[in-house]
Coordinates of C-alpha atoms in Angstrom, one line a residue:
M72 CA 12.5 9.7 4.4
Q73 CA 12.8 6.0 5.2
S74 CA 16.3 5.7 3.9
L75 CA 18.7 4.4 6.7
R76 CA 21.8 6.2 5.3
P77 CA 20.5 8.9 3.0
D78 CA 22.7 11.1 0.8
P79 CA 23.5 14.4 2.7
K80 CA 21.5 16.2 0.0
A81 CA 18.5 13.9 0.6
Q82 CA 18.1 14.3 4.4
Y83 CA 14.7 15.7 5.3
S84 CA 13.2 16.7 8.7
S85 CA 9.6 16.9 7.6
V86 CA 7.2 16.0 4.8
Y87 CA 6.9 19.6 3.6
E88 CA 10.7 20.1 3.6
A89 CA 11.2 16.8 1.6
L90 CA 8.6 17.8 -1.0
R91 CA 10.0 21.4 -1.3
R92 CA 13.6 20.3 -1.7
I93 CA 12.8 17.4 -4.1
I94 CA 11.0 19.8 -6.4
Q95 CA 13.8 22.5 -6.1
T96 CA 16.7 20.2 -6.7
E97 CA 15.3 17.4 -8.9
G98 CA 12.4 19.1 -10.7
L99 CA 8.6 19.5 -10.5
L100 CA 7.8 16.0 -11.9
R101 CA 10.2 14.1 -9.6
P102 CA 7.6 13.4 -6.9
L103 CA 5.5 11.6 -9.6
R104 CA 8.3 9.2 -10.6
G105 CA 7.1 5.6 -10.6
L106 CA 3.5 6.6 -11.2
N107 CA 3.3 4.6 -14.4
I108 CA 4.3 1.3 -12.8
T109 CA 1.9 2.0 -9.9
M110 CA -1.0 2.6 -12.3
L111 CA -0.2 -0.6 -14.3
G112 CA -0.2 -2.7 -11.2
A113 CA -3.0 -1.0 -9.3
G114 CA -5.9 -1.9 -11.7
P115 CA -5.6 -5.7 -11.7
A116 CA -4.4 -5.7 -8.1
H117 CA -7.5 -3.8 -6.8
A118 CA -9.9 -5.8 -8.9
L119 CA -8.7 -9.0 -7.2
Y120 CA -8.6 -7.2 -3.9
F121 CA -12.2 -6.0 -3.7
A122 CA -13.7 -9.0 -5.5
C123 CA -12.0 -11.4 -3.1
Y124 CA -12.9 -9.3 -0.1
E125 CA -16.6 -9.2 -0.9
R126 CA -16.8 -12.9 -1.7
V127 CA -14.9 -14.1 1.4
K128 CA -16.6 -11.6 3.7
C129 CA -20.0 -12.7 2.5
T130 CA -19.1 -16.4 3.0
L131 CA -17.6 -16.0 6.4
S132 CA -20.4 -13.7 7.7
E133 CA -22.9 -16.4 6.9
V134 CA -20.9 -18.9 8.9
I135 CA -19.9 -16.7 11.8
Q136 CA -22.9 -14.3 12.2
N137 CA -25.7 -15.8 10.1
G138 CA -25.3 -13.2 7.4
G139 CA -24.8 -10.2 9.8
N140 CA -21.8 -8.0 10.0
S141 CA -18.8 -9.7 11.7
H142 CA -15.5 -7.9 12.5
I143 CA -13.7 -11.3 12.5
A144 CA -15.1 -12.0 9.0
N145 CA -14.1 -8.5 7.8
G146 CA -10.5 -9.0 9.1
L147 CA -10.1 -12.5 7.7
A148 CA -11.5 -11.4 4.3
G149 CA -9.0 -8.5 4.2
C150 CA -6.1 -10.9 4.9
V151 CA -7.1 -13.3 2.1
A152 CA -7.6 -10.4 -0.3
T153 CA -4.1 -9.1 0.6
V154 CA -2.4 -12.3 -0.6
L155 CA -3.8 -11.9 -4.1
H156 CA -3.3 -8.1 -4.2
D157 CA 0.3 -8.2 -3.1
A158 CA 1.2 -11.0 -5.6
V159 CA 0.4 -8.4 -8.3
M160 CA 1.7 -5.3 -6.6
N161 CA 5.0 -6.5 -5.1
P162 CA 7.0 -6.3 -8.4
A163 CA 5.4 -2.9 -9.1
E164 CA 6.5 -1.7 -5.6
V165 CA 10.1 -2.9 -6.2
V166 CA 10.4 -1.0 -9.5
K167 CA 8.6 2.1 -8.1
Q168 CA 10.9 2.4 -5.0
R169 CA 14.0 1.8 -7.0
M170 CA 13.0 4.6 -9.4
Q171 CA 12.1 7.0 -6.5
M172 CA 15.4 6.7 -4.7
Y173 CA 17.7 9.8 -4.6
N174 CA 20.1 9.7 -7.6
S175 CA 18.3 6.6 -9.0
P176 CA 20.4 5.2 -11.9
Y177 CA 17.4 4.1 -13.9
R178 CA 16.4 6.1 -17.0
N179 CA 12.8 4.8 -17.2
L180 CA 10.5 2.0 -16.3
L181 CA 11.8 -0.5 -18.8
D182 CA 15.4 0.3 -18.0
C183 CA 14.7 -0.4 -14.3
V184 CA 12.9 -3.7 -15.0
R185 CA 15.6 -4.9 -17.4
T186 CA 18.5 -4.0 -15.0
I187 CA 17.0 -5.6 -12.0
R188 CA 16.2 -8.8 -14.0
H189 CA 19.7 -8.9 -15.5
T190 CA 21.7 -8.1 -12.3
E191 CA 19.6 -9.7 -9.6
G192 CA 17.3 -12.2 -11.3
L193 CA 13.5 -12.5 -11.3
A194 CA 13.5 -13.4 -7.6
A195 CA 14.4 -9.8 -6.8
F196 CA 10.9 -8.7 -7.7
Y197 CA 9.5 -10.9 -4.9
R198 CA 12.4 -10.6 -2.4
S199 CA 10.2 -8.5 -0.1
Y200 CA 7.0 -10.5 -0.7
S201 CA 7.0 -12.2 2.7
T202 CA 7.7 -8.9 4.4
Q203 CA 5.0 -7.2 2.3
L204 CA 2.5 -9.9 3.4
A205 CA 3.7 -9.6 7.0
M206 CA 3.0 -5.9 6.8
N207 CA -0.1 -5.8 4.7
I208 CA -2.0 -8.7 6.3
P209 CA -2.2 -6.8 9.7
F210 CA -2.5 -3.5 7.8
Q211 CA -5.6 -4.8 5.8
A212 CA -7.1 -6.6 8.8
V213 CA -7.0 -3.3 10.8
H214 CA -8.0 -1.3 7.7
F215 CA -11.1 -3.3 6.9
M216 CA -12.2 -3.7 10.5
T217 CA -11.8 0.0 11.1
Y218 CA -13.7 0.8 7.9
E219 CA -16.6 -1.5 8.7
L220 CA -16.7 -0.3 12.3
M221 CA -16.8 3.4 11.2
Q222 CA -19.6 2.4 8.7
E223 CA -21.6 0.9 11.5
R224 CA -21.4 4.3 13.3
L225 CA -21.8 6.7 10.4
N226 CA -23.9 4.7 8.0
P227 CA -25.8 2.0 9.9
H228 CA -28.2 1.3 7.1
R229 CA -25.3 0.7 4.7
Q230 CA -26.7 2.9 1.9
Y231 CA -24.6 4.8 -0.6
H232 CA -23.4 7.8 1.4
P233 CA -20.2 9.5 -0.1
G234 CA -19.4 11.4 3.1
S235 CA -19.4 8.4 5.3
H236 CA -17.3 6.4 2.8
I237 CA -14.7 9.1 2.7
L238 CA -14.4 9.6 6.4
S239 CA -14.4 5.9 7.1
G240 CA -11.7 5.3 4.5
A241 CA -9.5 8.1 5.8
A242 CA -9.8 6.9 9.4
A243 CA -9.0 3.3 8.4
G244 CA -6.0 4.3 6.3
A245 CA -4.5 6.5 9.1
V246 CA -4.9 3.9 11.9
S247 CA -3.6 1.0 9.8
A248 CA -0.7 3.0 8.3
A249 CA 0.6 4.2 11.7
I250 CA 0.5 0.7 13.2
T251 CA 2.4 -1.0 10.4
T252 CA 5.1 1.7 9.7
P253 CA 7.9 -0.5 11.2
L254 CA 7.2 -3.2 8.7
D255 CA 7.0 -0.7 5.9
V256 CA 10.5 0.5 6.8
C257 CA 11.8 -3.1 6.6
K258 CA 10.0 -3.6 3.3
T259 CA 11.6 -0.5 1.8
L260 CA 15.1 -1.7 2.8
L261 CA 14.5 -5.1 1.2
N262 CA 13.1 -3.5 -2.0
T263 CA 15.8 -0.9 -2.5
Q264 CA 18.8 -2.9 -1.1
E265 CA 20.2 0.5 0.0
N266 CA 23.9 0.1 -1.0
V267 CA 25.4 2.7 1.4
A268 CA 23.5 1.3 4.4
L269 CA 24.4 -2.4 3.6
S270 CA 28.1 -1.7 2.9
S271 CA 28.5 0.2 6.1
M272 CA 27.2 -2.8 8.0
H273 CA 29.6 -5.0 6.0
I274 CA 26.7 -6.9 4.4
S275 CA 27.7 -8.4 1.0
G276 CA 25.3 -9.6 -1.6
H277 CA 21.6 -9.0 -1.1
L278 CA 19.7 -8.6 2.1
T279 CA 16.9 -11.2 2.4
G280 CA 14.3 -12.1 4.9
M281 CA 12.2 -10.0 7.4
A282 CA 14.3 -11.1 10.4
N283 CA 17.5 -9.8 8.8
A284 CA 15.8 -6.6 7.8
F285 CA 14.5 -6.0 11.3
R286 CA 18.0 -6.5 12.7
T287 CA 19.6 -4.2 10.2
V288 CA 17.1 -1.4 10.8
Y289 CA 17.5 -1.7 14.6
R290 CA 21.4 -1.6 14.3
F291 CA 21.2 1.6 12.4
G292 CA 18.9 3.7 14.6
G293 CA 17.3 1.6 17.4
M294 CA 13.5 1.7 17.8
A295 CA 13.2 5.2 16.3
A296 CA 14.4 4.0 12.9
F297 CA 11.3 1.8 12.6
F298 CA 9.1 4.9 12.5
K299 CA 11.1 6.8 9.9
G300 CA 8.6 8.4 7.5
I301 CA 5.5 7.7 9.7
Q302 CA 4.1 11.2 9.1
A303 CA 4.4 10.9 5.3
R304 CA 2.9 7.4 5.4
V305 CA -0.2 8.5 7.3
I306 CA -0.6 11.6 5.2
Y307 CA -0.4 9.4 2.1
Q308 CA -2.7 6.7 3.2
M309 CA -5.5 8.9 4.5
P310 CA -6.5 10.4 1.1
S311 CA -5.5 7.2 -0.7
T312 CA -7.9 4.9 1.2
A313 CA -10.6 7.6 1.3
I314 CA -10.5 7.9 -2.5
A315 CA -10.3 4.1 -3.0
W316 CA -13.3 3.4 -0.8
S317 CA -15.4 6.3 -2.1
V318 CA -14.8 5.3 -5.8
Y319 CA -15.3 1.6 -5.1
E320 CA -18.6 2.3 -3.2
F321 CA -19.8 4.6 -6.0
F322 CA -19.3 1.9 -8.7
K323 CA -20.7 -0.8 -6.5
Y324 CA -23.9 1.4 -6.0
F325 CA -24.0 2.4 -9.7
L326 CA -23.5 -1.1 -11.1
T327 CA -25.9 -2.7 -8.7
K328 CA -28.5 -0.1 -9.5
Q329 CA -28.0 -0.7 -13.3
Q330 CA -28.3 -4.5 -12.8
M331 CA -31.5 -4.1 -10.8
E332 CA -33.0 -1.8 -13.4
G333 CA -32.0 -4.2 -16.1
E334 CA -33.6 -7.1 -14.3
A335 CA -36.8 -5.1 -13.7
G336 CA -37.0 -4.1 -17.4
T337 CA -36.5 -7.8 -18.5
A338 CA -39.2 -9.0 -16.1
G339 CA -41.7 -6.5 -17.6
P340 CA -45.0 -5.5 -16.1
V341 CA -46.8 -8.1 -13.9

């Protein structure tokens, strides 16, 4: 849906129509293409992401709010965590989006990685890194601030409460996704290097840089082009962030409880 010059057979007016036609014309499993590379990257990326967030948030909260909750600390911690997260996920995003394009020429994950490396070099895997950071730093700042703000309202005592984690995560995902959609459109263009779009603009070689991506998107469709796929992006991010936060908070609660029980058992009766 974010394609600037989509194939006539891949022009969709809504999320439902896109999903229905993709399944009808390309098969039931087509919407899952790129799942393997996403899973490979998501594990280490999210481990760095949450570990860094918790550590930086704790440190900054001590400085700014004497250990209390600080929205500034939450936002800054989210920004720092994003730098590490995207360093791992950016190559995975490039491969995933290349494989998900309509009529993608790549047979599988390894074929996609080998072809990109051979034809465009290793730099191609980080061509959109600056744009990804430019998008994800404000995305994660808004995301974490919204989540923590919702937790203050729904779960002021900060206990393990699955319902509040799901609602807070969904709200945080929706708000941050909508705000950063223009940057996501530019990132998609840099990742896919959409041949039809670039050749029609008489752009030879590879498009690089966020400024060039912004100009190219604007030339194609004005301001409206920056919000292509916003509905799909919000629908995707709401359950994604709700699941991520609820699973994270569960394991945080479970592991902390296990540690406390272990320490109590080691100490023995007084």
